[in-house]
CSV table of C-alpha atoms and ligand atoms in Angstrom, one decimal:
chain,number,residue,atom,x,y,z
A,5,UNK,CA,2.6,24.6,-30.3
A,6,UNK,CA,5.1,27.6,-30.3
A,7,UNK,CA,8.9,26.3,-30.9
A,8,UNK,CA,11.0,26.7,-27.3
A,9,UNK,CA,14.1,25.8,-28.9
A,10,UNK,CA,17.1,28.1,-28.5
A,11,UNK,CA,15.5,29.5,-25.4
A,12,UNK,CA,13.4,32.1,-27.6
A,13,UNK,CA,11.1,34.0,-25.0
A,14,UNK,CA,7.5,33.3,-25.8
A,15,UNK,CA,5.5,36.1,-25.2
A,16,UNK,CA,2.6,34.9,-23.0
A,17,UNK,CA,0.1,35.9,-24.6
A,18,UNK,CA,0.8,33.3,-27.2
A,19,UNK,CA,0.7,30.5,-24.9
A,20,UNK,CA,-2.3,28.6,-25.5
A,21,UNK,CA,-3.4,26.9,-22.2
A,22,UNK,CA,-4.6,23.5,-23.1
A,23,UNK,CA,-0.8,22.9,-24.9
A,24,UNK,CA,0.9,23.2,-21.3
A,25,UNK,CA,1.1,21.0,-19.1
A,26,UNK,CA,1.3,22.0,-15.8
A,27,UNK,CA,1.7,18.8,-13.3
A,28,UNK,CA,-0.5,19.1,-10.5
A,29,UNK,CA,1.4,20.0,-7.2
A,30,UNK,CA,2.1,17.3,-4.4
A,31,UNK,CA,-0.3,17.4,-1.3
A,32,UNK,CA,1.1,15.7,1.3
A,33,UNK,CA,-0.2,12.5,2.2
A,34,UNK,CA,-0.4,9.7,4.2
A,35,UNK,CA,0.3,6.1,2.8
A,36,UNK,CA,-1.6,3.2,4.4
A,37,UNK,CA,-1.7,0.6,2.2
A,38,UNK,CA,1.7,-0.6,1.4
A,39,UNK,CA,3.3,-3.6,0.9
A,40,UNK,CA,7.1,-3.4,1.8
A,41,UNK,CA,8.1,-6.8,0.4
A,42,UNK,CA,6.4,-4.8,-2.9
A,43,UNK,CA,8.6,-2.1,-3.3
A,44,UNK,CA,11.4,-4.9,-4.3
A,45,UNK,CA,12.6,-2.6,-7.8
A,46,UNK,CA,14.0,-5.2,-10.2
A,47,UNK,CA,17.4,-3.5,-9.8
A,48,UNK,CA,17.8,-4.6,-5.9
A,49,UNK,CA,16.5,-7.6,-6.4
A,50,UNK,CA,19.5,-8.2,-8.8
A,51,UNK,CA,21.7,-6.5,-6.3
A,52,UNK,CA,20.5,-8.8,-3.0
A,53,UNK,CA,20.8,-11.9,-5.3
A,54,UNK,CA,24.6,-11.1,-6.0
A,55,UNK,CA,25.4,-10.2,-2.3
A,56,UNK,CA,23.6,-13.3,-1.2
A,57,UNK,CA,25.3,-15.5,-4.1
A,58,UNK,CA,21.2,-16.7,-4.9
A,59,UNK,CA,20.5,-17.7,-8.1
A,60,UNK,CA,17.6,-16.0,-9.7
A,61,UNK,CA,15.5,-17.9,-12.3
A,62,UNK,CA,15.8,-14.8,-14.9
A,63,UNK,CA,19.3,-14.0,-16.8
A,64,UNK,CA,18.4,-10.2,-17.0
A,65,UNK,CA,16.5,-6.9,-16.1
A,66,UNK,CA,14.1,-7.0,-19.1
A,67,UNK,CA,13.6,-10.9,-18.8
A,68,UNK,CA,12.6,-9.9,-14.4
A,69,UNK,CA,10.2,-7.1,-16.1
A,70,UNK,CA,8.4,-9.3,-18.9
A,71,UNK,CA,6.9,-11.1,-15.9
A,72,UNK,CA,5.3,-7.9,-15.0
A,73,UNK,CA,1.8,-9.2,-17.1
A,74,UNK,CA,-1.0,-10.2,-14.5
A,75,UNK,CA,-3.7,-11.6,-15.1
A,76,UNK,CA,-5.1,-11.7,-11.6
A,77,UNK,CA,-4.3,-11.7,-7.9
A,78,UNK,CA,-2.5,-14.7,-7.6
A,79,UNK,CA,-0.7,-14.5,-10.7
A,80,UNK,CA,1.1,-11.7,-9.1
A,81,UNK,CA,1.5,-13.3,-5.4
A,82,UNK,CA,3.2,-15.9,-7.4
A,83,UNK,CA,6.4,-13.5,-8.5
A,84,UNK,CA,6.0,-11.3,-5.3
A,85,UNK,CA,6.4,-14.7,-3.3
A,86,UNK,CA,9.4,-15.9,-5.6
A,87,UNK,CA,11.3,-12.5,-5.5
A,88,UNK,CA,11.7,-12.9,-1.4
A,89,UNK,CA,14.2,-15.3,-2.0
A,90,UNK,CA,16.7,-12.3,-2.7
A,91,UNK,CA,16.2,-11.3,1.3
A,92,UNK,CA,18.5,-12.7,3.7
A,93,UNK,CA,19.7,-10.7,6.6
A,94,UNK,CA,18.5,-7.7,8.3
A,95,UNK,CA,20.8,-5.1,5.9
A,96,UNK,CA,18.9,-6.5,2.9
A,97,UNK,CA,15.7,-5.6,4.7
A,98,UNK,CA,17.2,-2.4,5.1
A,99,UNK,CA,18.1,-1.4,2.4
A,100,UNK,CA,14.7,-2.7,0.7
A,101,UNK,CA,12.8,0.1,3.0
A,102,UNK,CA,15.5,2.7,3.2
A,103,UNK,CA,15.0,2.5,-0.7
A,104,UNK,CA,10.6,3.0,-0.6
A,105,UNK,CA,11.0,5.7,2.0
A,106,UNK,CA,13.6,7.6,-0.1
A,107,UNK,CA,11.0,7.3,-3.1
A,108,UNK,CA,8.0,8.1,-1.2
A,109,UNK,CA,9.1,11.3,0.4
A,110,UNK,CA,9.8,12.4,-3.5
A,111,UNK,CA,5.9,11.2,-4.0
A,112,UNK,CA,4.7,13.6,-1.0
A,113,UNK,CA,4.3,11.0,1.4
A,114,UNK,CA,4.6,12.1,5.0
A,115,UNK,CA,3.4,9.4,7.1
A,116,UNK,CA,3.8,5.6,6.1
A,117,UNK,CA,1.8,2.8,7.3
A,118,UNK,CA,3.9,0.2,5.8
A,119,UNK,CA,2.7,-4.1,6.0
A,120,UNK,CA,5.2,-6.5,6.1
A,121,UNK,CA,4.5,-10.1,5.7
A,122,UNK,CA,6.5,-12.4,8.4
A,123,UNK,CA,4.9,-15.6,7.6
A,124,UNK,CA,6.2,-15.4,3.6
A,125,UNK,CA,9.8,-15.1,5.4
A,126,UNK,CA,9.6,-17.4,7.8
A,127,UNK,CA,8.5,-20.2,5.3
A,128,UNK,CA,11.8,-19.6,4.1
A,129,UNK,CA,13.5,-19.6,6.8
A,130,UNK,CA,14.1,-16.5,7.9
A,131,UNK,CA,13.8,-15.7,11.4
A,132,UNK,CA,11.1,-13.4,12.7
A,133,UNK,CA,14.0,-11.5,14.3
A,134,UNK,CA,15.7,-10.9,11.2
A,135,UNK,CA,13.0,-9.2,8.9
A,136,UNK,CA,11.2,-7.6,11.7
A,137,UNK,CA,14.1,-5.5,12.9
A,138,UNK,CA,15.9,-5.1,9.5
A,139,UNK,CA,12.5,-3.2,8.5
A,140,UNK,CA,11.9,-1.2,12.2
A,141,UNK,CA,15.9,-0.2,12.0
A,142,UNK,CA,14.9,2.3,9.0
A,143,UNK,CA,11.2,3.1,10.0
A,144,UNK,CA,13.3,4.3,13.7
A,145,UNK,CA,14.9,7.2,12.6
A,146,UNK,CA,12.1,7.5,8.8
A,147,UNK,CA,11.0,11.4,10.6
A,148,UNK,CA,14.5,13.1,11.0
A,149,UNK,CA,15.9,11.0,7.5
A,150,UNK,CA,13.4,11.2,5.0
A,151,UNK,CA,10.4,13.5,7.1
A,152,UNK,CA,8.0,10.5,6.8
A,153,UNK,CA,6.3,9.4,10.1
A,154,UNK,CA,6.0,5.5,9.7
A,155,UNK,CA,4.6,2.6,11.5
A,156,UNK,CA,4.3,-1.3,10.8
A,157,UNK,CA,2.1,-3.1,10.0
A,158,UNK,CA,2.0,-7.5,10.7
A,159,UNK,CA,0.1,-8.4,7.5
A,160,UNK,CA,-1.0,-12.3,7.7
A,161,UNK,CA,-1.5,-14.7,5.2
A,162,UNK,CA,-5.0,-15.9,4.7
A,163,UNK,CA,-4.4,-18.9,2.4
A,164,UNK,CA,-2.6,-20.3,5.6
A,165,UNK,CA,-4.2,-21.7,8.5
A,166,UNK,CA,-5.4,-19.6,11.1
A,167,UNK,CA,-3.2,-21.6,14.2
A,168,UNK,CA,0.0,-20.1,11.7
A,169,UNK,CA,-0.8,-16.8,12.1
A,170,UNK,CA,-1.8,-17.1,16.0
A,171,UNK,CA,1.7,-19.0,16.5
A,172,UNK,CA,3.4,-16.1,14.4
A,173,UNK,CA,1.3,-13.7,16.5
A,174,UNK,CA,2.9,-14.7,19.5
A,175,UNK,CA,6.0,-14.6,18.2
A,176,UNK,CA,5.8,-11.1,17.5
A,177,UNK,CA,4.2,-10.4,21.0
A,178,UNK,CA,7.2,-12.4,22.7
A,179,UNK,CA,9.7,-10.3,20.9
A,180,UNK,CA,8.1,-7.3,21.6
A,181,UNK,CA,8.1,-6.4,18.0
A,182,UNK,CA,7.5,-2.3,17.2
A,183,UNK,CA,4.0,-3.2,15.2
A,184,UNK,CA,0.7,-0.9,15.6
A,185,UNK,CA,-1.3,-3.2,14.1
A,186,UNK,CA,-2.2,-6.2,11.8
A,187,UNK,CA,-3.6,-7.1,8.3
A,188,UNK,CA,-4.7,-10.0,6.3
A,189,UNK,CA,-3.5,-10.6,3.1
A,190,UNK,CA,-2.9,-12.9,0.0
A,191,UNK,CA,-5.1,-14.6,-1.6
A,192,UNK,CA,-8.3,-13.4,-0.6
A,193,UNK,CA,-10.9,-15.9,-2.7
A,194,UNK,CA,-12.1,-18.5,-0.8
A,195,UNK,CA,-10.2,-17.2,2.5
A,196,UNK,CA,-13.0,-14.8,4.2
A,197,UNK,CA,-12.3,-12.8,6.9
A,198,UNK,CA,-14.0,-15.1,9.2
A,199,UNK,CA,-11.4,-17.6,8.9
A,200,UNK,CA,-9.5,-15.4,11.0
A,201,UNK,CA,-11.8,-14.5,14.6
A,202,UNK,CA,-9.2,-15.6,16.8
A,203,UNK,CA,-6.4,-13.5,15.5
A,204,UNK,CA,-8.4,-10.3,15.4
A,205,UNK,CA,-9.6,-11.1,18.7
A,206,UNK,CA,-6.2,-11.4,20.1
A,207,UNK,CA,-4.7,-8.7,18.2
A,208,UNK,CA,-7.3,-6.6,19.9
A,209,UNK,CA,-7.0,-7.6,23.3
A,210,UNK,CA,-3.0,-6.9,22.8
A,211,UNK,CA,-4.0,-3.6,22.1
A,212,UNK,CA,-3.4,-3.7,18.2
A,213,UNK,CA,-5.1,-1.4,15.6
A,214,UNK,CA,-6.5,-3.5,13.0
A,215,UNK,CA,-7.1,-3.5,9.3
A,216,UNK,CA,-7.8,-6.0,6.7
A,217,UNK,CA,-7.7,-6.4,3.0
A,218,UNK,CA,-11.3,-7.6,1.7
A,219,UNK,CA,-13.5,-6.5,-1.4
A,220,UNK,CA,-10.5,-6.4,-3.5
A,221,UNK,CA,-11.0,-9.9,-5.3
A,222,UNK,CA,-13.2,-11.2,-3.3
A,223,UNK,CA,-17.2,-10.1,-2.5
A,224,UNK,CA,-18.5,-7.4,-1.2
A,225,UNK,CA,-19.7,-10.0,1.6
A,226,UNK,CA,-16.2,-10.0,2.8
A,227,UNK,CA,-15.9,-6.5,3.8
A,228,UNK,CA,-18.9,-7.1,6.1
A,229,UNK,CA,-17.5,-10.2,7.3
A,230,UNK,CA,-14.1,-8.1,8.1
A,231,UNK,CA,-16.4,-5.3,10.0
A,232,UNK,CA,-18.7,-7.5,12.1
A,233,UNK,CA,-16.4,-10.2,13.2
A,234,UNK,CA,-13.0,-8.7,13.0
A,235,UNK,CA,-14.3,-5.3,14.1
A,236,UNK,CA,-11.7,-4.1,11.8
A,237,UNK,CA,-11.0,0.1,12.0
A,238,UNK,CA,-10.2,0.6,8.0
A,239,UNK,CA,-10.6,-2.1,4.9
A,240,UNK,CA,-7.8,-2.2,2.2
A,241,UNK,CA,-8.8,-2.1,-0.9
A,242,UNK,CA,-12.9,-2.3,-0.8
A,243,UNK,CA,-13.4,-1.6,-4.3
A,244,UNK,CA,-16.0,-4.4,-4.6
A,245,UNK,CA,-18.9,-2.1,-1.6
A,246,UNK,CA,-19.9,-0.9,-4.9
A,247,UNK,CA,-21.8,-3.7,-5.2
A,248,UNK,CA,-24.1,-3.3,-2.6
A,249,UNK,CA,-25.6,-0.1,-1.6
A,250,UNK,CA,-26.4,-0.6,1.6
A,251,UNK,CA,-23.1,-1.8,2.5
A,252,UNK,CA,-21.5,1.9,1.3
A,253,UNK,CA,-24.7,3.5,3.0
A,254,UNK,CA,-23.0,1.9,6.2
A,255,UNK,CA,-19.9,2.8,4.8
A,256,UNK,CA,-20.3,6.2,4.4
A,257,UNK,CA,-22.2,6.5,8.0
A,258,UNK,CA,-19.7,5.3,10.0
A,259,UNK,CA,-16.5,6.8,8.0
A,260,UNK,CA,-15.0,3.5,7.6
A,261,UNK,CA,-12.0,3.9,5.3
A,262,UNK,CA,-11.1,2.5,2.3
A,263,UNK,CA,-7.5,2.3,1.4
A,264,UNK,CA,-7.7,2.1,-2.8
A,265,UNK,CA,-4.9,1.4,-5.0
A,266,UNK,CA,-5.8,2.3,-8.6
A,267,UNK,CA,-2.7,1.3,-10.2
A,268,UNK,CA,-3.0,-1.9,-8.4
A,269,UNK,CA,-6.5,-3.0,-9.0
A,270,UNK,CA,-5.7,-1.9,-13.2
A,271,UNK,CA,-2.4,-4.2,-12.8
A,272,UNK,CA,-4.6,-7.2,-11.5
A,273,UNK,CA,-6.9,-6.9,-13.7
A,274,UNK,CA,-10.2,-6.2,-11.0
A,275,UNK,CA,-11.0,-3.5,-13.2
A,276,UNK,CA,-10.3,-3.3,-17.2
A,277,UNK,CA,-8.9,-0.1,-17.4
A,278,UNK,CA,-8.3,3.0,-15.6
A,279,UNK,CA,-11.1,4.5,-16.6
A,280,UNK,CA,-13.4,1.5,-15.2
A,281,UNK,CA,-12.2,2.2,-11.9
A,282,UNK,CA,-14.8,2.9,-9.3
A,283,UNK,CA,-12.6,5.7,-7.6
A,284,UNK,CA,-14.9,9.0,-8.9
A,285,UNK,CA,-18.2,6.9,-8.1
A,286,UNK,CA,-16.6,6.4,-4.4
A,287,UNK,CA,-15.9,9.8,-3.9
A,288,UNK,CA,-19.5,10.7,-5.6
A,289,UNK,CA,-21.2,8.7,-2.9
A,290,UNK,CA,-19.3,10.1,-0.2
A,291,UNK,CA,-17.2,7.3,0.6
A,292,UNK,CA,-13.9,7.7,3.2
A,293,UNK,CA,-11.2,6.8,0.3
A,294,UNK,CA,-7.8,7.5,0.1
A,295,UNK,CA,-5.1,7.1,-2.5
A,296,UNK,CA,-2.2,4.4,-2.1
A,297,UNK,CA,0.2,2.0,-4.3
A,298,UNK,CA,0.0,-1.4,-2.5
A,299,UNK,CA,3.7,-2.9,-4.6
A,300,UNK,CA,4.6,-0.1,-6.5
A,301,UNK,CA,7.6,-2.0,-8.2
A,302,UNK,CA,5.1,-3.9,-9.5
A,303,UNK,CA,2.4,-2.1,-10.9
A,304,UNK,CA,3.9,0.9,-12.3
A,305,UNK,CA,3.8,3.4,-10.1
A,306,UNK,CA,3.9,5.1,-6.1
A,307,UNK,CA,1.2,7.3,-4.6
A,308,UNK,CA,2.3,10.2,-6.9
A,309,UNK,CA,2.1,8.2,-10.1
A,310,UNK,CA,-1.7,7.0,-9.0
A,311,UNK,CA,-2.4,10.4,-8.3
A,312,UNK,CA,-1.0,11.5,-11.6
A,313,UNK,CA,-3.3,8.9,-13.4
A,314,UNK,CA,-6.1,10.0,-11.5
A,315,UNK,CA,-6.0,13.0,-12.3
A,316,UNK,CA,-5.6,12.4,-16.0
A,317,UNK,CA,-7.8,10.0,-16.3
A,318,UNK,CA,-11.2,11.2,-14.8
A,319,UNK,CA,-9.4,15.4,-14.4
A,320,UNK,CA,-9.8,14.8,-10.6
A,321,UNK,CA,-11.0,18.5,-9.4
A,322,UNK,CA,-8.7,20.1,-6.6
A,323,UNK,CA,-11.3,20.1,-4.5
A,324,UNK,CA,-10.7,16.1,-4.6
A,325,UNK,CA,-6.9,15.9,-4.3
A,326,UNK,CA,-7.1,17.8,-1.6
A,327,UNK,CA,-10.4,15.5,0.1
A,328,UNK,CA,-8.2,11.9,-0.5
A,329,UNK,CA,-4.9,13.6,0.9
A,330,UNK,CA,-7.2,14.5,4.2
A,331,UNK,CA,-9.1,11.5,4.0
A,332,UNK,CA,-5.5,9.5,4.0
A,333,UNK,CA,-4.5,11.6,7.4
A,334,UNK,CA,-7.6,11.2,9.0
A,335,UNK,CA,-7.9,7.5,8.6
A,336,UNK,CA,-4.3,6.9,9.4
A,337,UNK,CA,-3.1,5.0,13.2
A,338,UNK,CA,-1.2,8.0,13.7
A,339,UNK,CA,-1.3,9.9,17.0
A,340,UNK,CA,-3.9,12.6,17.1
A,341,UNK,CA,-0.8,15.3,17.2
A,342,UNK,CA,0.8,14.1,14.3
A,343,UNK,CA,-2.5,14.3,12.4
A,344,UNK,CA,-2.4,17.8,13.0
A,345,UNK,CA,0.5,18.8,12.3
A,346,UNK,CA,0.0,16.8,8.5
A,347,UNK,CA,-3.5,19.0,7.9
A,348,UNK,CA,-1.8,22.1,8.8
A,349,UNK,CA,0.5,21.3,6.2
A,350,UNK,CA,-2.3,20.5,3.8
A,351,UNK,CA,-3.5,23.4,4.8
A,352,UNK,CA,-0.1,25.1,3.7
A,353,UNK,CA,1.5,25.3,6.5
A,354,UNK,CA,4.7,24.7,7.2
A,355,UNK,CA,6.1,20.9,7.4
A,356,UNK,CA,7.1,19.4,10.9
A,357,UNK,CA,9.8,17.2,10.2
A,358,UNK,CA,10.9,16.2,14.2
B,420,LIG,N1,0.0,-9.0,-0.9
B,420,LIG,C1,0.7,-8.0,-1.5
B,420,LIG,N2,-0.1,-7.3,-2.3
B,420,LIG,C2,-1.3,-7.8,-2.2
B,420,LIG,C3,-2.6,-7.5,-2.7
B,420,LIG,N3,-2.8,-6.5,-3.6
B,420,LIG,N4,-3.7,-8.2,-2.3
B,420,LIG,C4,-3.5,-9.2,-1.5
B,420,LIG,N5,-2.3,-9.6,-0.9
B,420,LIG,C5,-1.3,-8.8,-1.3
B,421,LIG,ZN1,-2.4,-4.8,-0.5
């Protein structure tokens, strides 16, 4: 490749195309698969611990990071878990999701659905009060500080009984609590969706949207199971449809989406490598998929980092950016305006921030 050094102009002509690297613009994009207890960077969680005087079973950065091997799902719910610890009051909270947002908008995200995970807290004794509005504080006033559109998201624990999350339900319902709609998460083997009827049910009659995680570890049983009794709207993850065709026929019919996290699934280890991932195959069938980073302090990367993967990894056409940044706007809980005025800016118009 021709020498840049000393700012020596390069005639173009010269340039030999397949020696630059031109990054592929950000599209803007809707995020609906986060977790914000996920977003923890190593750095604040050192930061919370000194505030809040907690001792943290690691003496440095690098010793925090070496954790960072998976071997599976629960492997990684096991440090995720532990790492709460550092989150006391409603400022730590705060700070945790002023910190995602600021990253995100830098990632092209423009509307947030972002999961929270009340249970995990209050098993620690953290009142429902305290993480709930330490979160919704930031997400109040995301459009006009960081031009992200946001909502939450209850996510519920499904290794837990189902009369904790109904109890926790409540709770939220009492309070009043600024959430759009539930999830179900954790460890997902051995925990199917059905486990949880009553809560969707509720949910639903309390005028909830609702999503669930299924098909990441577990079978592609469970994303049926999520559909027909939970009458969920979107499934996280889903990887595991792929399995069986007529499940992504009915898929693919009725537009469900899919909320895939590369990065994630690579990190956990439901799929060797990045080039095993089912994500081209998905878009090949015609599946409603979009493009999200689940605990991006955790597995290397935010939206624009999985869409930088992506793209080197399988040379993900234009054409298809452009179809999983739609995809993540259409299938988002956001009002039918606001879904507007995100394609229009796809489309290159301009951005609406208020
Ligand atoms: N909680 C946080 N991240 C999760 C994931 N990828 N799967 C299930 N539960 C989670
Ligand atoms: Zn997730």
């Amino acid at each position: 490749m021709d020498n840049f050094a000393g700012g020596t102009a390069v005639p173009e002509t010269e340039l030999d195309a397949a020696d630059v690297e031109v990054p592929a613009p950000l599209l803007p994009v809707a995020e609906l698969h986060l977790h914000i207890e996920g977003t923890l960077q190593p750095e604040l969680i050192f930061a919370l611990a000194e505030r809040n005087g907690i001792e943290l079973p690691y003496s440095s950065l690098d010793e925090l990071r070496e954790r960072y091997e998976f071997t599976d799902l629960q492997s990684f719910l096991d440090l995720y878990y532990a790492n709460m610890a550092v989150l006391q009051t409603e400022e730590d909270f705060a700070a945790m999701t002023h910190a995602y947002l600021e990253r995100a908008a830098a990632a092209g995200v423009r509307h947030a659905e972002i999961m929270m995970d009340p249970q995990a807290h209050l098993a620690r004794g953290i009142p429902l009060e305290t993480c709930v509005n330490g979160v919704a504080s930031v997400l109040a006033t995301s459009q006009e500080d960081f031009g992200i559109s946001t909502l939450l998201i209850a996510a519920f624990l499904r290794d837990l009984p189902e009369d904790s999350a109904l109890e926790v339900l409540d709770g939220l319902l009492a309070m009043d609590a600024p959430i759009a709609a539930i999830g179900l998460d954790s460890a997902e083997v051995g925990n199917p969706p059905s486990k949880f009827e009553r809560l969707y049910a509720k949910a639903r009659e309390a005028g909830l949207r609702l999503t669930a995680h299924a098909g990441e570890e577990g079978p592609a049983s469970y994303i049926i199971e999520a559909l027909d009794i939970l009458s969920v709207e979107r499934i996280d993850h889903g990887i595991r449809c792929m399995e069986d065709p007529d499940l992504v026929e009915r898929l693919v019919d009725a537009r469900i989406p899919l909320t895939v996290c590369p990065l994630s699934n690579v990190r956990l280890r439901a799929v060797d490598t990045l080039a095993d991932h089912p994500l081209p195959a998905m878009l090949a069938a015609g599946l409603n998929v979009s493009v999200n980073s689940d605990d991006p302090a955790y597995f290397g990367g935010y939206v624009d980092d999985n869409f930088a993967q992506l793209i080197a990894e399988f040379q993900l056409s234009d054409f298809d950016r452009a179809r999983l940044a739609a995809n993540s706007i259409h299938s988002s809980f956001a009002s039918e305006e606001r879904k507007a005025e995100l394609l229009n800016e796809l489309n290159g118009g301009e951005a609406t921030d208020s």
